[in-house]
């Protein structure tokens, strides 16, 4: 998950609360890449050893950056046309 103020990630590696992290965000299709820093504000154990991690960013993302990072790529429709998902 991505918002202007934070990120929600899944990991198999535990990260401590209040730990400062550096994360590279990217969308290869749109050729977008940005390095961000933030602080772990919550962790929650999930199924199969996964851990849900919430990160508060030190700087806000712009709405355009959130949009670029929310795009999952292209998928084919029944007619064969590509669409953004």
XYZ file of N, CA, C and O in Angstrom, residues 4 23 33 40 43 48 59 68-69 80:
40
model
N 0.362 9.300 0.503
C 1.271 10.442 0.524
C 2.127 10.468 1.786
O 3.237 10.994 1.782
N 14.093 3.063 1.690
C 13.421 2.187 0.729
C 13.463 2.817 -0.656
O 13.205 4.017 -0.808
N 11.578 6.114 -10.269
C 12.337 5.571 -9.147
C 12.573 6.697 -8.151
O 12.877 7.826 -8.536
N 9.447 2.968 11.094
C 8.490 1.880 11.289
C 7.563 2.273 12.445
O 8.024 2.513 13.560
N 4.050 -3.032 13.366
C 4.316 -4.351 12.786
C 3.247 -5.299 13.296
O 2.787 -5.180 14.432
N 1.649 -17.476 7.508
C 2.805 -18.055 6.814
C 4.102 -17.289 7.075
O 4.942 -17.152 6.191
N 9.116 12.491 4.370
C 8.614 13.515 3.465
C 7.418 12.960 2.716
O 7.370 11.775 2.399
N 1.701 6.847 -9.679
C 2.684 6.041 -10.411
C 3.032 4.760 -9.664
O 3.203 3.703 -10.264
N 3.119 4.844 -8.345
C 3.468 3.673 -7.549
C 2.295 2.727 -7.355
O 2.485 1.555 -7.047
N -7.897 -7.972 -26.410
C -6.475 -7.945 -26.694
C -5.825 -6.604 -26.408
O -4.615 -6.465 -26.503
